[in-house]
Amino acid sequence: MAKRIQFAATGGPDVLQYVDFQPKDPAAYEVQVENKAIGINYIDTYIRGGLYPAPLPSGLGTEAAGVVSKVGSDVTGIKVGDRVVYAQAALGAYSEVHNVSQEKIALLPDAISFEVAAASFLKGLTVQYLLRQTHKIQAGETFLFHAAAGGVGLIACQWAKALGANLIGTVGSEEKAQRAKEAGAWATINYQTEDIVARVKELTNNQKVDVVYDSVGKDTFERSLDSLKPRGLLVSFGNASGPVSGVNLGILSQKGSLFVTRPSLGSYITNREELKTASDELFSLIASGAIKVDVSDAQKFPLSEAKRAHETLESRATQGSSLLIPGK
């Protein structure tokens, strides 16, 4: 028997249950991982709340790092005892043990701890496809990135600095502004006290930016459009304030023939080869020290306290990444 988090109805953090279950042997192309650290991502709250439907009852979580305990009969390139990390696996990573398709598994270099891996893998792969594929950020380029002190945002600040680019990050407090700047943000905008569009214009000599990365959604959508140059690109990749709906496409013409995309990691990393390319780039930056991922003890929760972890995440009180630790 092992322990995991599951939910039988959608709703708030109270629906999360800590239960016993009997792990199945991995299927032919699956790997069984004994999780050592589990990543908590905002998308988990969308699934728990029903925005992204899942068959019920359901496990939760798609990202963790650990040690391979079993391999399926047709698995290649992965063996028992390997240190691994995975993301975008089938739901159920909030668990002591999880069976994962080999297509989602990356071998973890010895130089990177389980906690760092679980705190950075999905977020780091997200930054990789955003800054290196959706729109290829160039040295010297200035762009806007919302929620710059969040888990994805702090990695984006560091990645932008490594690329020699100028990231303008929106934040909700002076403390978060300082954290984003320390991570590599070129400038910050406190949306509680500053006008985002006016500040973007000020920072760019009235030129505005070619690309905006927006994971906030409803609350920032129009301000993101207004921060773009003509023919600029809005990359909408999250809904922290709620989904964008009822959009009149004519507004894109009115604001300068703008482009909008709603990308997902699954469309950019579709096989093991693409996963290896993206993860190698991420691991290289982490190993070199260009990207540092620190998780405060206050944001490490026992697996049994997933409910408290979600409450803390949704309160917007967290900075950077949060983890669940099995057996803690």
PDB file of C-alpha atoms in Angstrom, residues 80-308:
ATOM      1  CA  VAL A  80      15.621   0.617 -11.914  1.00  0.00           C
ATOM      2  CA  GLY A  81      17.607   2.927  -9.650  1.00  0.00           C
ATOM      3  CA  ASP A  82      17.819   5.818 -12.125  1.00  0.00           C
ATOM      4  CA  ARG A  83      17.257   9.314 -10.782  1.00  0.00           C
ATOM      5  CA  VAL A  84      14.485  10.863 -12.876  1.00  0.00           C
ATOM      6  CA  VAL A  85      12.119  13.781 -13.131  1.00  0.00           C
ATOM      7  CA  TYR A  86       8.844  14.021 -15.016  1.00  0.00           C
ATOM      8  CA  ALA A  87       6.184  16.550 -15.919  1.00  0.00           C
ATOM      9  CA  GLN A  88       2.860  16.456 -17.743  1.00  0.00           C
ATOM     10  CA  ALA A  89       2.400  12.859 -16.680  1.00  0.00           C
ATOM     11  CA  ALA A  90      -1.022  11.295 -16.198  1.00  0.00           C
ATOM     12  CA  LEU A  91      -2.713  12.771 -13.127  1.00  0.00           C
ATOM     13  CA  GLY A  92      -1.541  11.246  -9.856  1.00  0.00           C
ATOM     14  CA  ALA A  93       1.891  12.706  -9.066  1.00  0.00           C
ATOM     15  CA  TYR A  94       0.622  13.777  -5.613  1.00  0.00           C
ATOM     16  CA  SER A  95       1.560  10.293  -4.457  1.00  0.00           C
ATOM     17  CA  GLU A  96       4.328   8.252  -2.866  1.00  0.00           C
ATOM     18  CA  VAL A  97       4.501   6.104  -6.021  1.00  0.00           C
ATOM     19  CA  HIS A  98       3.389   6.927  -9.561  1.00  0.00           C
ATOM     20  CA  ASN A  99       3.423   5.104 -12.911  1.00  0.00           C
ATOM     21  CA  VAL A 100       4.574   7.393 -15.717  1.00  0.00           C
ATOM     22  CA  SER A 101       4.884   6.962 -19.491  1.00  0.00           C
ATOM     23  CA  GLN A 102       8.523   6.717 -20.529  1.00  0.00           C
ATOM     24  CA  GLU A 103       7.802   9.581 -22.962  1.00  0.00           C
ATOM     25  CA  LYS A 104       7.441  11.940 -19.980  1.00  0.00           C
ATOM     26  CA  ILE A 105      10.605  10.856 -18.141  1.00  0.00           C
ATOM     27  CA  ALA A 106      13.932  12.706 -18.180  1.00  0.00           C
ATOM     28  CA  LEU A 107      17.088  11.370 -16.560  1.00  0.00           C
ATOM     29  CA  LEU A 108      18.163  13.707 -13.776  1.00  0.00           C
ATOM     30  CA  PRO A 109      21.820  14.751 -13.566  1.00  0.00           C
ATOM     31  CA  ASP A 110      23.485  14.018 -10.221  1.00  0.00           C
ATOM     32  CA  ALA A 111      24.269  17.733  -9.830  1.00  0.00           C
ATOM     33  CA  ILE A 112      20.550  18.566  -9.481  1.00  0.00           C
ATOM     34  CA  SER A 113      18.644  17.574  -6.327  1.00  0.00           C
ATOM     35  CA  PHE A 114      15.191  16.010  -6.327  1.00  0.00           C
ATOM     36  CA  GLU A 115      13.731  19.133  -4.713  1.00  0.00           C
ATOM     37  CA  VAL A 116      15.262  21.494  -7.256  1.00  0.00           C
ATOM     38  CA  ALA A 117      14.125  19.227 -10.082  1.00  0.00           C
ATOM     39  CA  ALA A 118      10.535  18.959  -8.844  1.00  0.00           C
ATOM     40  CA  ALA A 119      10.399  22.698  -8.185  1.00  0.00           C
ATOM     41  CA  SER A 120      11.671  23.641 -11.624  1.00  0.00           C
ATOM     42  CA  PHE A 121      10.938  21.016 -14.257  1.00  0.00           C
ATOM     43  CA  LEU A 122       7.441  21.907 -15.471  1.00  0.00           C
ATOM     44  CA  LYS A 123       8.013  25.606 -14.820  1.00  0.00           C
ATOM     45  CA  GLY A 124      11.412  25.488 -16.534  1.00  0.00           C
ATOM     46  CA  LEU A 125      10.086  23.599 -19.550  1.00  0.00           C
ATOM     47  CA  THR A 126       7.290  26.175 -19.721  1.00  0.00           C
ATOM     48  CA  VAL A 127       9.814  29.013 -19.821  1.00  0.00           C
ATOM     49  CA  GLN A 128      11.845  27.119 -22.412  1.00  0.00           C
ATOM     50  CA  TYR A 129       8.957  26.813 -24.866  1.00  0.00           C
ATOM     51  CA  LEU A 130       7.755  30.367 -24.184  1.00  0.00           C
ATOM     52  CA  LEU A 131      11.083  32.170 -24.570  1.00  0.00           C
ATOM     53  CA  ARG A 132      12.804  29.791 -26.995  1.00  0.00           C
ATOM     54  CA  GLN A 133       9.995  28.509 -29.205  1.00  0.00           C
ATOM     55  CA  THR A 134       6.683  30.427 -29.056  1.00  0.00           C
ATOM     56  CA  HIS A 135       8.618  33.666 -29.579  1.00  0.00           C
ATOM     57  CA  LYS A 136      12.400  33.375 -29.689  1.00  0.00           C
ATOM     58  CA  ILE A 137      13.663  36.085 -27.381  1.00  0.00           C
ATOM     59  CA  GLN A 138      16.796  37.804 -28.658  1.00  0.00           C
ATOM     60  CA  ALA A 139      19.654  39.489 -26.791  1.00  0.00           C
ATOM     61  CA  GLY A 140      18.749  43.133 -26.167  1.00  0.00           C
ATOM     62  CA  GLU A 141      15.007  42.558 -26.661  1.00  0.00           C
ATOM     63  CA  THR A 142      12.617  44.122 -24.146  1.00  0.00           C
ATOM     64  CA  PHE A 143       9.417  42.280 -23.281  1.00  0.00           C
ATOM     65  CA  LEU A 144       6.680  42.132 -20.626  1.00  0.00           C
ATOM     66  CA  PHE A 145       6.155  39.123 -18.378  1.00  0.00           C
ATOM     67  CA  HIS A 146       3.262  39.074 -15.891  1.00  0.00           C
ATOM     68  CA  ALA A 147       3.584  37.503 -12.419  1.00  0.00           C
ATOM     69  CA  ALA A 148       7.353  37.790 -12.489  1.00  0.00           C
ATOM     70  CA  ALA A 149       7.785  36.706  -8.861  1.00  0.00           C
ATOM     71  CA  GLY A 150       5.863  33.446  -9.315  1.00  0.00           C
ATOM     72  CA  GLY A 151       7.449  30.060  -9.915  1.00  0.00           C
ATOM     73  CA  VAL A 152       7.461  30.406 -13.704  1.00  0.00           C
ATOM     74  CA  GLY A 153       8.218  34.110 -13.527  1.00  0.00           C
ATOM     75  CA  LEU A 154      11.371  33.809 -11.427  1.00  0.00           C
ATOM     76  CA  ILE A 155      12.793  31.236 -13.834  1.00  0.00           C
ATOM     77  CA  ALA A 156      11.845  33.516 -16.746  1.00  0.00           C
ATOM     78  CA  CYS A 157      13.679  36.441 -15.095  1.00  0.00           C
ATOM     79  CA  GLN A 158      16.844  34.372 -14.816  1.00  0.00           C
ATOM     80  CA  TRP A 159      16.540  32.895 -18.307  1.00  0.00           C
ATOM     81  CA  ALA A 160      16.019  36.345 -19.820  1.00  0.00           C
ATOM     82  CA  LYS A 161      19.125  37.608 -18.058  1.00  0.00           C
ATOM     83  CA  ALA A 162      21.110  34.636 -19.382  1.00  0.00           C
ATOM     84  CA  LEU A 163      19.921  35.545 -22.892  1.00  0.00           C
ATOM     85  CA  GLY A 164      20.895  39.182 -22.444  1.00  0.00           C
ATOM     86  CA  ALA A 165      17.260  40.291 -22.792  1.00  0.00           C
ATOM     87  CA  ASN A 166      15.319  42.924 -20.822  1.00  0.00           C
ATOM     88  CA  LEU A 167      12.374  41.432 -18.934  1.00  0.00           C
ATOM     89  CA  ILE A 168       9.826  43.875 -17.519  1.00  0.00           C
ATOM     90  CA  GLY A 169       7.994  41.970 -14.810  1.00  0.00           C
ATOM     91  CA  THR A 170       4.655  42.781 -13.192  1.00  0.00           C
ATOM     92  CA  VAL A 171       4.391  42.056  -9.458  1.00  0.00           C
ATOM     93  CA  GLY A 172       1.916  42.660  -6.648  1.00  0.00           C
ATOM     94  CA  SER A 173       4.198  44.075  -3.944  1.00  0.00           C
ATOM     95  CA  GLU A 174       7.514  45.779  -3.381  1.00  0.00           C
ATOM     96  CA  GLU A 175       8.837  42.598  -1.779  1.00  0.00           C
ATOM     97  CA  LYS A 176       7.998  40.654  -4.940  1.00  0.00           C
ATOM     98  CA  ALA A 177       9.515  43.417  -7.068  1.00  0.00           C
ATOM     99  CA  GLN A 178      12.772  43.050  -5.192  1.00  0.00           C
ATOM    100  CA  ARG A 179      12.732  39.295  -5.631  1.00  0.00           C
ATOM    101  CA  ALA A 180      12.126  39.585  -9.391  1.00  0.00           C
ATOM    102  CA  LYS A 181      14.958  42.109  -9.743  1.00  0.00           C
ATOM    103  CA  GLU A 182      17.321  39.877  -7.794  1.00  0.00           C
ATOM    104  CA  ALA A 183      16.416  37.057 -10.193  1.00  0.00           C
ATOM    105  CA  GLY A 184      17.290  39.158 -13.228  1.00  0.00           C
ATOM    106  CA  ALA A 185      14.294  41.295 -14.157  1.00  0.00           C
ATOM    107  CA  TRP A 186      15.440  44.438 -15.985  1.00  0.00           C
ATOM    108  CA  ALA A 187      12.529  46.426 -14.516  1.00  0.00           C
ATOM    109  CA  THR A 188       9.372  45.755 -12.515  1.00  0.00           C
ATOM    110  CA  ILE A 189       5.869  47.207 -12.402  1.00  0.00           C
ATOM    111  CA  ASN A 190       3.830  46.996  -9.195  1.00  0.00           C
ATOM    112  CA  TYR A 191       0.310  46.629 -10.582  1.00  0.00           C
ATOM    113  CA  GLN A 192      -1.118  47.606  -7.169  1.00  0.00           C
ATOM    114  CA  THR A 193       0.363  51.102  -7.349  1.00  0.00           C
ATOM    115  CA  GLU A 194       1.387  51.667 -10.986  1.00  0.00           C
ATOM    116  CA  ASP A 195      -0.402  51.787 -14.336  1.00  0.00           C
ATOM    117  CA  ILE A 196       1.009  48.873 -16.329  1.00  0.00           C
ATOM    118  CA  VAL A 197       0.572  50.372 -19.801  1.00  0.00           C
ATOM    119  CA  ALA A 198       1.861  53.828 -18.840  1.00  0.00           C
ATOM    120  CA  ARG A 199       4.904  52.288 -17.160  1.00  0.00           C
ATOM    121  CA  VAL A 200       5.645  50.068 -20.183  1.00  0.00           C
ATOM    122  CA  LYS A 201       5.546  53.142 -22.415  1.00  0.00           C
ATOM    123  CA  GLU A 202       7.846  54.993 -20.012  1.00  0.00           C
ATOM    124  CA  LEU A 203      10.360  52.144 -19.903  1.00  0.00           C
ATOM    125  CA  THR A 204      10.407  51.750 -23.695  1.00  0.00           C
ATOM    126  CA  ASN A 205      10.456  55.427 -24.720  1.00  0.00           C
ATOM    127  CA  ASN A 206       6.840  55.091 -25.889  1.00  0.00           C
ATOM    128  CA  GLN A 207       7.725  52.175 -28.192  1.00  0.00           C
ATOM    129  CA  LYS A 208       5.974  49.438 -26.155  1.00  0.00           C
ATOM    130  CA  VAL A 209       7.014  45.777 -26.643  1.00  0.00           C
ATOM    131  CA  ASP A 210       6.929  43.089 -29.325  1.00  0.00           C
ATOM    132  CA  VAL A 211       5.696  40.335 -26.996  1.00  0.00           C
ATOM    133  CA  VAL A 212       3.793  40.011 -23.724  1.00  0.00           C
ATOM    134  CA  TYR A 213       3.652  36.764 -21.734  1.00  0.00           C
ATOM    135  CA  ASP A 214       0.439  36.642 -19.697  1.00  0.00           C
ATOM    136  CA  SER A 215      -0.476  33.877 -17.240  1.00  0.00           C
ATOM    137  CA  VAL A 216      -2.945  36.051 -15.289  1.00  0.00           C
ATOM    138  CA  GLY A 217      -5.773  36.014 -17.824  1.00  0.00           C
ATOM    139  CA  LYS A 218      -8.960  38.028 -17.408  1.00  0.00           C
ATOM    140  CA  ASP A 219      -7.581  40.844 -15.244  1.00  0.00           C
ATOM    141  CA  THR A 220      -4.633  41.704 -17.499  1.00  0.00           C
ATOM    142  CA  PHE A 221      -5.799  40.775 -20.989  1.00  0.00           C
ATOM    143  CA  GLU A 222      -6.640  44.267 -22.254  1.00  0.00           C
ATOM    144  CA  ARG A 223      -3.634  45.866 -20.572  1.00  0.00           C
ATOM    145  CA  SER A 224      -1.440  43.247 -22.211  1.00  0.00           C
ATOM    146  CA  LEU A 225      -2.847  44.149 -25.632  1.00  0.00           C
ATOM    147  CA  ASP A 226      -2.297  47.844 -24.912  1.00  0.00           C
ATOM    148  CA  SER A 227       1.362  47.188 -24.053  1.00  0.00           C
ATOM    149  CA  LEU A 228       2.124  45.767 -27.512  1.00  0.00           C
ATOM    150  CA  LYS A 229       3.589  47.432 -30.578  1.00  0.00           C
ATOM    151  CA  PRO A 230       1.601  47.125 -33.822  1.00  0.00           C
ATOM    152  CA  ARG A 231       1.736  43.503 -35.022  1.00  0.00           C
ATOM    153  CA  GLY A 232       2.933  42.459 -31.563  1.00  0.00           C
ATOM    154  CA  LEU A 233       2.237  39.056 -29.999  1.00  0.00           C
ATOM    155  CA  LEU A 234       0.294  38.309 -26.821  1.00  0.00           C
ATOM    156  CA  VAL A 235       1.173  34.878 -25.423  1.00  0.00           C
ATOM    157  CA  SER A 236      -1.676  33.955 -23.072  1.00  0.00           C
ATOM    158  CA  PHE A 237      -0.623  30.866 -21.125  1.00  0.00           C
ATOM    159  CA  GLY A 238      -2.648  30.888 -17.906  1.00  0.00           C
ATOM    160  CA  ASN A 239      -5.827  31.966 -16.094  1.00  0.00           C
ATOM    161  CA  ALA A 240      -4.772  32.909 -12.551  1.00  0.00           C
ATOM    162  CA  SER A 241      -7.483  35.607 -12.393  1.00  0.00           C
ATOM    163  CA  GLY A 242      -9.990  33.642 -14.471  1.00  0.00           C
ATOM    164  CA  PRO A 243     -10.241  32.757 -18.161  1.00  0.00           C
ATOM    165  CA  VAL A 244     -10.421  35.356 -20.911  1.00  0.00           C
ATOM    166  CA  SER A 245     -13.852  35.113 -22.560  1.00  0.00           C
ATOM    167  CA  GLY A 246     -16.141  37.023 -24.892  1.00  0.00           C
ATOM    168  CA  VAL A 247     -13.271  38.433 -26.947  1.00  0.00           C
ATOM    169  CA  ASN A 248     -14.179  40.546 -29.963  1.00  0.00           C
ATOM    170  CA  LEU A 249     -11.495  39.695 -32.535  1.00  0.00           C
ATOM    171  CA  GLY A 250     -11.942  43.142 -34.050  1.00  0.00           C
ATOM    172  CA  ILE A 251     -10.102  44.578 -31.046  1.00  0.00           C
ATOM    173  CA  LEU A 252      -6.881  43.035 -32.399  1.00  0.00           C
ATOM    174  CA  SER A 253      -7.222  45.115 -35.551  1.00  0.00           C
ATOM    175  CA  GLN A 254      -8.117  48.252 -33.635  1.00  0.00           C
ATOM    176  CA  LYS A 255      -5.029  47.964 -31.423  1.00  0.00           C
ATOM    177  CA  GLY A 256      -2.566  47.449 -34.277  1.00  0.00           C
ATOM    178  CA  SER A 257      -3.145  44.137 -36.110  1.00  0.00           C
ATOM    179  CA  LEU A 258      -2.053  42.192 -33.042  1.00  0.00           C
ATOM    180  CA  PHE A 259      -1.469  38.456 -32.741  1.00  0.00           C
ATOM    181  CA  VAL A 260      -2.674  36.302 -29.825  1.00  0.00           C
ATOM    182  CA  THR A 261      -1.740  32.697 -29.103  1.00  0.00           C
ATOM    183  CA  ARG A 262      -2.830  30.302 -26.363  1.00  0.00           C
ATOM    184  CA  PRO A 263       0.008  27.752 -26.337  1.00  0.00           C
ATOM    185  CA  SER A 264       0.561  24.701 -24.164  1.00  0.00           C
ATOM    186  CA  LEU A 265       3.623  22.689 -23.286  1.00  0.00           C
ATOM    187  CA  GLY A 266       2.036  19.558 -24.752  1.00  0.00           C
ATOM    188  CA  SER A 267       1.962  21.137 -28.197  1.00  0.00           C
ATOM    189  CA  TYR A 268       5.650  22.058 -28.066  1.00  0.00           C
ATOM    190  CA  ILE A 269       7.081  18.937 -26.429  1.00  0.00           C
ATOM    191  CA  THR A 270       5.408  15.983 -28.115  1.00  0.00           C
ATOM    192  CA  ASN A 271       7.995  13.195 -27.852  1.00  0.00           C
ATOM    193  CA  ARG A 272      11.074  12.053 -25.958  1.00  0.00           C
ATOM    194  CA  GLU A 273      13.486  13.731 -28.345  1.00  0.00           C
ATOM    195  CA  GLU A 274      11.834  17.132 -27.908  1.00  0.00           C
ATOM    196  CA  LEU A 275      11.716  16.574 -24.145  1.00  0.00           C
ATOM    197  CA  LYS A 276      15.438  15.797 -24.072  1.00  0.00           C
ATOM    198  CA  THR A 277      16.309  18.902 -26.098  1.00  0.00           C
ATOM    199  CA  ALA A 278      14.286  21.194 -23.816  1.00  0.00           C
ATOM    200  CA  SER A 279      15.344  19.525 -20.546  1.00  0.00           C
ATOM    201  CA  ASP A 280      19.027  19.510 -21.534  1.00  0.00           C
ATOM    202  CA  GLU A 281      18.878  23.275 -22.055  1.00  0.00           C
ATOM    203  CA  LEU A 282      17.135  23.751 -18.705  1.00  0.00           C
ATOM    204  CA  PHE A 283      19.494  21.423 -16.796  1.00  0.00           C
ATOM    205  CA  SER A 284      22.520  23.133 -18.332  1.00  0.00           C
ATOM    206  CA  LEU A 285      21.388  26.533 -17.064  1.00  0.00           C
ATOM    207  CA  ILE A 286      20.634  25.125 -13.593  1.00  0.00           C
ATOM    208  CA  ALA A 287      23.945  23.252 -13.374  1.00  0.00           C
ATOM    209  CA  SER A 288      25.876  26.368 -14.457  1.00  0.00           C
ATOM    210  CA  GLY A 289      24.181  28.500 -11.803  1.00  0.00           C
ATOM    211  CA  ALA A 290      22.507  30.773 -14.369  1.00  0.00           C
ATOM    212  CA  ILE A 291      19.157  29.565 -13.014  1.00  0.00           C
ATOM    213  CA  LYS A 292      18.850  29.058  -9.256  1.00  0.00           C
ATOM    214  CA  VAL A 293      15.757  27.453  -7.798  1.00  0.00           C
ATOM    215  CA  ASP A 294      15.285  27.848  -4.053  1.00  0.00           C
ATOM    216  CA  VAL A 295      12.279  26.547  -2.168  1.00  0.00           C
ATOM    217  CA  SER A 296      11.814  28.010   1.279  1.00  0.00           C
ATOM    218  CA  ASP A 297      10.989  25.628   4.107  1.00  0.00           C
ATOM    219  CA  ALA A 298       7.672  27.488   4.470  1.00  0.00           C
ATOM    220  CA  GLN A 299       6.718  26.284   0.980  1.00  0.00           C
ATOM    221  CA  LYS A 300       7.576  22.622   1.534  1.00  0.00           C
ATOM    222  CA  PHE A 301       4.489  20.746   2.677  1.00  0.00           C
ATOM    223  CA  PRO A 302       4.050  17.122   3.752  1.00  0.00           C
ATOM    224  CA  LEU A 303       2.099  15.171   1.131  1.00  0.00           C
ATOM    225  CA  SER A 304      -0.675  14.783   3.714  1.00  0.00           C
ATOM    226  CA  GLU A 305      -1.088  18.590   3.812  1.00  0.00           C
ATOM    227  CA  ALA A 306      -1.886  19.165   0.133  1.00  0.00           C
ATOM    228  CA  LYS A 307      -5.044  21.037   1.181  1.00  0.00           C
ATOM    229  CA  ARG A 308      -2.979  23.600   3.129  1.00  0.00           C
TER     230      ARG A 308
END
